[in-house]
Coordinates of C-alpha atoms and ligand atoms in Angstrom, one line a residue:
M74 CA 43.0 -2.9 -14.5
A75 CA 39.5 -1.6 -14.0
L76 CA 36.9 -4.1 -15.1
S77 CA 33.7 -2.7 -16.5
P78 CA 30.5 -4.4 -15.4
R79 CA 27.6 -4.8 -17.8
P80 CA 25.9 -1.4 -18.4
A81 CA 22.6 -2.8 -17.0
L82 CA 24.2 -2.9 -13.6
A83 CA 24.4 0.9 -13.4
A84 CA 20.7 1.1 -12.6
I85 CA 20.8 -1.5 -9.8
K86 CA 20.6 -0.5 -6.2
P87 CA 21.9 -3.2 -3.8
Y88 CA 19.1 -4.9 -1.8
E89 CA 18.9 -3.7 1.8
P90 CA 17.9 -6.6 4.0
G91 CA 16.2 -6.4 7.4
K92 CA 18.9 -6.4 10.2
P93 CA 19.5 -9.8 11.7
V94 CA 18.8 -10.1 15.4
E95 CA 22.4 -11.2 16.2
E96 CA 23.8 -8.1 14.6
V97 CA 21.6 -5.8 16.6
E98 CA 22.4 -7.6 19.8
R99 CA 26.1 -7.5 19.1
E100 CA 26.1 -3.8 18.1
L101 CA 23.9 -2.6 21.0
G102 CA 25.2 -5.1 23.6
I103 CA 21.7 -6.2 24.3
R104 CA 19.8 -9.5 24.5
N105 CA 16.3 -10.5 23.5
A106 CA 16.1 -8.3 20.4
I107 CA 13.1 -9.1 18.2
K108 CA 12.9 -8.9 14.5
L109 CA 9.7 -7.6 13.0
A110 CA 11.3 -6.6 9.8
S111 CA 11.2 -9.4 7.3
N112 CA 7.8 -10.9 7.6
E113 CA 9.0 -14.2 9.0
N114 CA 6.7 -16.5 10.9
P115 CA 7.1 -15.7 14.6
L116 CA 6.1 -19.3 15.6
G117 CA 9.1 -20.7 13.7
P118 CA 9.1 -23.8 11.4
S119 CA 6.5 -26.6 11.5
P120 CA 7.5 -29.3 13.9
L121 CA 7.0 -31.8 11.1
A122 CA 9.5 -30.0 8.9
L123 CA 12.0 -30.0 11.8
A124 CA 11.6 -33.7 12.3
A125 CA 12.0 -34.4 8.6
M126 CA 15.2 -32.4 8.4
Q127 CA 16.7 -34.1 11.4
Q128 CA 16.1 -37.5 9.8
A129 CA 17.6 -36.3 6.5
L130 CA 20.7 -34.7 7.9
E131 CA 23.1 -37.6 7.3
K132 CA 22.4 -37.3 3.5
A133 CA 24.2 -34.0 3.4
S134 CA 27.1 -35.6 1.5
F135 CA 24.8 -36.1 -1.6
Y136 CA 23.8 -33.5 -4.1
P137 CA 20.1 -32.6 -3.8
D138 CA 17.5 -33.8 -6.3
G139 CA 17.8 -31.1 -9.0
A140 CA 14.2 -31.8 -10.1
C141 CA 12.8 -31.6 -6.6
F142 CA 10.8 -34.7 -7.4
N143 CA 9.2 -35.4 -4.0
L144 CA 8.5 -31.7 -3.2
R145 CA 6.9 -31.1 -6.6
R146 CA 4.8 -34.3 -6.2
A147 CA 3.6 -33.1 -2.8
L148 CA 2.9 -29.6 -4.2
A149 CA 1.1 -31.0 -7.2
A150 CA -1.3 -33.0 -5.0
H151 CA -1.8 -30.0 -2.6
L152 CA -2.5 -27.5 -5.4
Q153 CA -4.3 -29.9 -7.8
V154 CA -2.0 -29.2 -10.8
G155 CA 0.3 -31.4 -12.8
E156 CA 3.9 -31.7 -11.6
D157 CA 5.0 -30.2 -14.9
Y158 CA 3.2 -27.0 -13.9
L159 CA 5.7 -26.5 -11.1
I160 CA 9.2 -25.1 -10.7
V161 CA 11.0 -24.8 -7.3
G162 CA 13.6 -22.1 -6.6
N163 CA 16.1 -21.0 -4.1
G164 CA 13.3 -18.8 -2.6
S165 CA 10.8 -17.2 -4.9
D166 CA 13.4 -14.5 -5.3
E167 CA 15.3 -16.9 -7.6
I168 CA 12.2 -17.5 -9.7
L169 CA 11.7 -13.8 -10.2
K170 CA 15.2 -13.8 -11.7
L171 CA 14.7 -16.9 -13.7
I172 CA 11.6 -15.3 -15.3
T173 CA 13.5 -12.2 -16.5
E174 CA 16.5 -14.4 -17.6
A175 CA 14.2 -16.6 -19.7
F176 CA 11.9 -14.0 -21.1
L177 CA 13.3 -10.5 -21.0
Q178 CA 15.2 -9.0 -24.0
E179 CA 17.2 -5.8 -23.4
G180 CA 14.9 -2.8 -23.8
D181 CA 11.6 -4.7 -23.1
A182 CA 9.3 -2.8 -20.8
V183 CA 8.4 -4.2 -17.4
L184 CA 5.5 -2.7 -15.4
V185 CA 6.0 -2.3 -11.7
C186 CA 3.5 -0.7 -9.2
P187 CA 5.4 1.1 -6.4
P188 CA 5.5 0.9 -3.5
T189 CA 6.2 -2.7 -3.9
F190 CA 8.8 -5.5 -3.5
S191 CA 12.1 -4.3 -4.8
E192 CA 13.1 -7.6 -6.4
Y193 CA 10.7 -6.9 -9.3
E194 CA 12.7 -3.9 -10.3
F195 CA 16.0 -5.7 -9.7
A196 CA 15.1 -8.7 -11.8
A197 CA 14.0 -6.5 -14.6
Q198 CA 17.0 -4.2 -14.6
L199 CA 19.4 -7.1 -14.3
M200 CA 18.4 -8.2 -17.8
G201 CA 18.4 -4.6 -19.2
G202 CA 14.6 -4.3 -19.0
K203 CA 13.1 -0.8 -18.8
C204 CA 10.8 -0.4 -15.7
R205 CA 7.7 1.6 -16.3
Y206 CA 6.1 2.6 -13.0
V207 CA 2.4 2.7 -12.3
P208 CA 2.3 4.1 -8.8
A209 CA -0.4 3.0 -6.3
V210 CA -3.2 5.5 -5.5
D211 CA -3.4 5.9 -1.8
F212 CA -1.5 2.6 -1.5
N213 CA -3.9 0.6 -3.7
Y214 CA -2.9 -0.6 -7.2
D215 CA -4.1 1.6 -10.0
L216 CA -5.6 -1.1 -12.2
P217 CA -7.0 1.2 -14.8
G218 CA -3.6 2.9 -14.9
L219 CA -1.9 -0.4 -15.2
K220 CA -4.1 -1.5 -18.1
A221 CA -3.5 1.8 -19.9
A222 CA 0.3 1.4 -19.4
V223 CA 0.5 -1.9 -21.3
G224 CA 2.0 -1.1 -24.6
R225 CA 3.7 -2.7 -27.6
Q226 CA 7.0 -3.0 -25.7
T227 CA 5.5 -4.5 -22.5
K228 CA 6.8 -8.0 -21.7
I229 CA 6.2 -8.5 -18.0
I230 CA 3.9 -7.2 -15.3
F231 CA 4.8 -7.8 -11.7
L232 CA 2.0 -7.7 -9.2
G233 CA 2.5 -8.6 -5.5
N234 CA -0.9 -9.9 -4.3
P235 CA -1.1 -9.2 -1.3
N236 CA 1.4 -6.5 -1.9
N237 CA 4.5 -5.8 0.1
P238 CA 4.8 -3.3 1.9
T239 CA 1.2 -2.2 1.9
G240 CA -0.6 -5.5 2.6
T241 CA -3.3 -4.5 0.1
M242 CA -4.9 -6.9 -2.3
V243 CA -6.2 -7.0 -5.8
T244 CA -9.7 -8.5 -5.9
A245 CA -10.8 -11.3 -8.2
A246 CA -13.0 -8.9 -10.2
D247 CA -10.2 -6.4 -10.8
L248 CA -7.8 -9.0 -11.7
E249 CA -10.2 -10.7 -14.1
D250 CA -10.6 -7.3 -15.9
L251 CA -6.8 -6.9 -16.2
I252 CA -6.3 -10.5 -17.4
Q253 CA -8.9 -10.2 -20.1
S254 CA -7.1 -7.2 -21.4
L255 CA -3.6 -8.9 -21.5
P256 CA -2.0 -9.1 -25.0
D257 CA -0.6 -12.5 -26.0
E258 CA 3.0 -11.3 -25.7
V259 CA 2.7 -10.2 -22.1
L260 CA 3.5 -12.3 -19.0
L261 CA 1.7 -11.5 -15.8
V262 CA 3.6 -12.5 -12.6
L263 CA 1.3 -12.8 -9.6
D264 CA 3.5 -12.9 -6.6
E265 CA 1.5 -14.6 -3.9
A266 CA 4.1 -14.9 -1.2
Y267 CA 1.5 -14.0 1.5
C268 CA -1.6 -15.7 0.0
E269 CA -2.0 -18.1 2.9
Y270 CA -2.7 -15.2 5.3
V271 CA -5.5 -13.7 3.1
D272 CA -8.8 -13.6 4.9
S273 CA -11.0 -12.1 2.2
G274 CA -13.5 -13.9 0.0
A275 CA -12.6 -11.5 -2.8
Y276 CA -9.1 -12.9 -3.3
P277 CA -8.5 -14.2 -6.8
D278 CA -8.0 -17.9 -7.7
S279 CA -4.9 -17.4 -9.7
L280 CA -4.5 -21.2 -10.3
A281 CA -7.8 -21.2 -12.2
Y282 CA -6.2 -18.8 -14.7
V283 CA -3.0 -20.9 -14.9
R284 CA -5.0 -24.1 -15.5
D285 CA -7.1 -22.4 -18.1
G286 CA -4.0 -21.6 -20.0
K287 CA -5.4 -18.8 -22.2
K288 CA -3.1 -16.1 -20.9
N289 CA 0.6 -16.0 -19.9
I290 CA 0.4 -16.1 -16.1
I291 CA 2.7 -17.4 -13.4
A292 CA 1.8 -17.5 -9.8
L293 CA 4.7 -17.4 -7.3
R294 CA 4.5 -18.8 -3.7
T295 CA 7.0 -19.4 -1.0
F296 CA 7.8 -21.5 2.1
S297 CA 9.5 -18.4 3.7
K298 CA 6.4 -16.8 5.2
I299 CA 3.6 -18.8 6.8
Y300 CA 5.5 -22.1 6.6
G301 CA 8.3 -20.5 8.6
L302 CA 11.2 -21.8 6.5
A303 CA 12.8 -18.5 5.2
G304 CA 16.3 -19.6 6.2
L305 CA 16.1 -22.6 3.9
R306 CA 15.2 -20.7 0.8
V307 CA 12.4 -22.5 -0.9
G308 CA 9.8 -20.9 -3.2
Y309 CA 7.9 -22.1 -6.3
G310 CA 6.2 -21.0 -9.4
I311 CA 3.0 -22.4 -11.0
A312 CA 2.4 -21.9 -14.7
D313 CA 1.7 -23.6 -18.0
P314 CA 4.2 -26.5 -18.6
A315 CA 5.7 -24.7 -21.7
L316 CA 6.4 -21.6 -19.6
I317 CA 7.9 -23.7 -16.8
A318 CA 10.1 -25.6 -19.3
S319 CA 11.7 -22.3 -20.3
L320 CA 12.5 -21.5 -16.7
H321 CA 14.1 -24.9 -16.1
K322 CA 16.5 -24.1 -19.0
V323 CA 18.0 -21.2 -17.1
R324 CA 18.1 -22.6 -13.5
E325 CA 21.2 -24.0 -12.0
P326 CA 21.2 -27.9 -11.8
F327 CA 21.0 -28.0 -8.0
N328 CA 19.3 -24.8 -7.1
V329 CA 17.3 -26.0 -4.1
N330 CA 19.2 -27.4 -1.1
F331 CA 18.1 -30.8 0.0
L332 CA 17.1 -29.8 3.6
G333 CA 14.9 -27.2 2.1
Q334 CA 13.2 -29.8 -0.1
V335 CA 12.6 -32.2 2.7
A336 CA 11.4 -29.5 5.1
A337 CA 9.0 -28.0 2.6
A338 CA 7.5 -31.3 1.6
A339 CA 6.8 -32.1 5.3
A340 CA 5.5 -28.6 6.0
I341 CA 2.8 -28.8 3.4
G342 CA 1.1 -31.6 5.4
D343 CA 1.2 -29.7 8.7
T344 CA -2.2 -28.1 8.7
R345 CA -2.0 -27.6 12.4
H346 CA 1.0 -25.3 12.2
L347 CA -0.6 -23.5 9.3
E348 CA -3.8 -22.9 11.2
Q349 CA -2.0 -21.8 14.3
S350 CA 0.1 -19.4 12.3
R351 CA -3.0 -17.9 10.7
Q352 CA -4.7 -17.6 14.0
V353 CA -1.8 -15.9 15.8
N354 CA -1.5 -13.5 12.8
A355 CA -5.3 -12.7 12.8
E356 CA -5.3 -11.9 16.5
G357 CA -2.0 -10.0 16.3
K358 CA -3.4 -7.8 13.6
E359 CA -6.6 -7.0 15.5
F360 CA -4.4 -6.0 18.5
L361 CA -2.2 -3.8 16.4
Y362 CA -5.1 -2.1 14.7
R363 CA -6.7 -1.3 18.1
E364 CA -3.4 0.1 19.5
L365 CA -2.5 2.1 16.5
Q366 CA -6.0 3.6 16.3
S367 CA -5.8 4.6 19.9
L368 CA -2.4 6.3 19.2
G369 CA -3.9 8.1 16.3
L370 CA -1.5 6.5 13.8
R371 CA -2.8 5.7 10.4
Y372 CA -2.5 2.1 9.2
L373 CA -3.7 0.0 6.3
P374 CA -5.8 -3.0 6.9
T375 CA -3.6 -5.9 5.9
Q376 CA -4.1 -9.2 4.0
A377 CA -0.7 -10.4 5.0
N378 CA 1.5 -10.8 8.1
F379 CA 2.7 -7.2 8.4
V380 CA 1.2 -3.8 8.8
W381 CA 2.0 -0.6 6.9
M382 CA 1.7 2.2 9.4
Q383 CA 2.3 5.8 9.7
A384 CA 5.5 6.7 11.6
P385 CA 5.0 9.2 14.3
R386 CA 8.2 11.0 13.3
P387 CA 10.6 10.5 10.3
C388 CA 10.8 6.8 10.0
R389 CA 14.6 6.5 10.4
E390 CA 14.4 8.3 13.7
V391 CA 11.6 6.0 14.9
F392 CA 13.5 3.0 13.6
K393 CA 16.6 4.0 15.7
E394 CA 14.5 4.5 18.8
L395 CA 12.8 1.2 18.4
L396 CA 16.2 -0.5 17.7
S397 CA 17.7 0.9 20.9
R398 CA 14.8 -1.0 22.6
G399 CA 15.7 -4.2 20.8
I400 CA 12.9 -4.0 18.2
I401 CA 13.8 -4.2 14.5
V402 CA 11.2 -2.9 12.0
R403 CA 11.4 -1.8 8.4
T404 CA 11.6 1.8 7.4
G405 CA 9.2 3.2 4.8
D406 CA 11.9 5.3 3.1
I407 CA 13.3 2.2 1.3
F408 CA 9.8 2.1 -0.4
G409 CA 9.8 5.9 -1.0
Y410 CA 7.8 6.8 2.2
D411 CA 9.7 8.6 4.9
D412 CA 6.6 8.8 7.1
Y413 CA 5.8 5.1 7.2
L414 CA 7.0 1.9 8.8
R415 CA 6.3 -1.7 8.0
V416 CA 6.0 -3.9 11.0
T417 CA 5.7 -7.7 10.9
I418 CA 2.9 -9.1 13.1
G419 CA 4.6 -11.1 15.9
T420 CA 3.6 -13.3 18.7
P421 CA 1.3 -11.7 21.3
E422 CA 4.3 -10.9 23.5
Q423 CA 6.3 -9.4 20.7
N424 CA 3.3 -7.2 19.6
V425 CA 2.9 -6.0 23.2
R426 CA 6.6 -5.1 23.3
F427 CA 6.5 -3.3 20.0
V428 CA 3.5 -1.2 21.1
A429 CA 5.0 -0.4 24.5
A430 CA 8.2 0.7 22.8
L431 CA 6.3 2.7 20.2
K432 CA 4.4 4.5 23.1
E433 CA 7.7 5.4 24.7
V434 CA 9.0 6.8 21.4
L435 CA 5.8 8.8 21.0
S436 CA 6.0 10.3 24.5
A437 CA 9.7 11.0 24.1
G438 CA 9.1 12.9 20.9
Ligands
PLP1702 C1 6.2 -10.0 -2.1 C2 7.3 -10.9 -1.8 N1 7.7 -11.8 -2.7 C3 8.7 -12.6 -2.6 C4 9.5 -12.6 -1.4 C5 10.7 -13.5 -1.4 O1 10.4 -14.7 -0.8 P1 11.5 -15.8 -0.8 O2 12.0 -15.9 0.6 O3 10.7 -17.0 -1.2 O4 12.5 -15.5 -1.8 C6 9.1 -11.7 -0.4 C7 10.0 -11.7 0.8 O5 9.9 -10.8 1.6 C8 8.0 -10.8 -0.6 O6 7.7 -9.9 0.3

């Protein structure tokens, strides 16, 4: 008998993940493929996180601490907030979902600013929310447009800052203006998955707004990017304790695996790994800027660990050509731009390989 899914599911498009290295190597019969498609840290995890996990392995027979006590304590000290301001999730993806599960009623409006991270739309639609789109203008958020779009039905605003896939950033001044205008019934979600890479003095201090407590704001961060722990799935949210308490009500009892908790707590203290990761990213982005400029390809200066760049030919074609050379990137069409690519900044060697392959693709075209 045919089983009907909830009507809300009709709008949902399945997430299309970046191709895993092993899959590409298997399919093409090649070795040494590199993945510059999911904004992972090319240096890998912090050595302190690896050592902590090794020590903890034998506790795998126990359920993890559902409250993530040690990790929250470490985060609270690191961020200078109370432990009750924190919730940890199975990646920040899970927290996006907890937010809509806890706060969204069917028919509520959710503001999303494309091109952006697809999980905002997913989390909204899953709960029957109605997405209202405020498209970016030349890849920068249209903040006046966003303010104007807030209406009586608006419940949630999702802002990636820096944004994925563009790497662009909302400044402190622009965010302040938006926040001042927020009605009491609206929740602003500031997704700061890439905040540790930002090298601009104009980046907003989102935690100051959270501590201030006058508006409904949650900041989301993750151990998947600069901390190099994407495979362990650990992200967290920072918000007023009353808001956090609602999210705890809808999370599963053991939502964060114990190795992830142990690794994340150790990674926070590894400032050397963090600095190295920042440095490699900063140098990599300068290299890519120079090379793309010399090839005459447009790119957006990035505040994150990836570059949104013009594709020399339709992006799927370029993707396939690069793939045949063992390089996995992200096509812009999944964000609505057939003439763009998103490439993660890799190690110096990976960046050189990417540029060499891109030059081959250009000369072949
Ligand atoms: C803007 C943004 N937010 C959140 C995430 C998800 O991070 P996590 O691995 O913590 O679920 C990503 C991952 O690509 C992202 O780009």
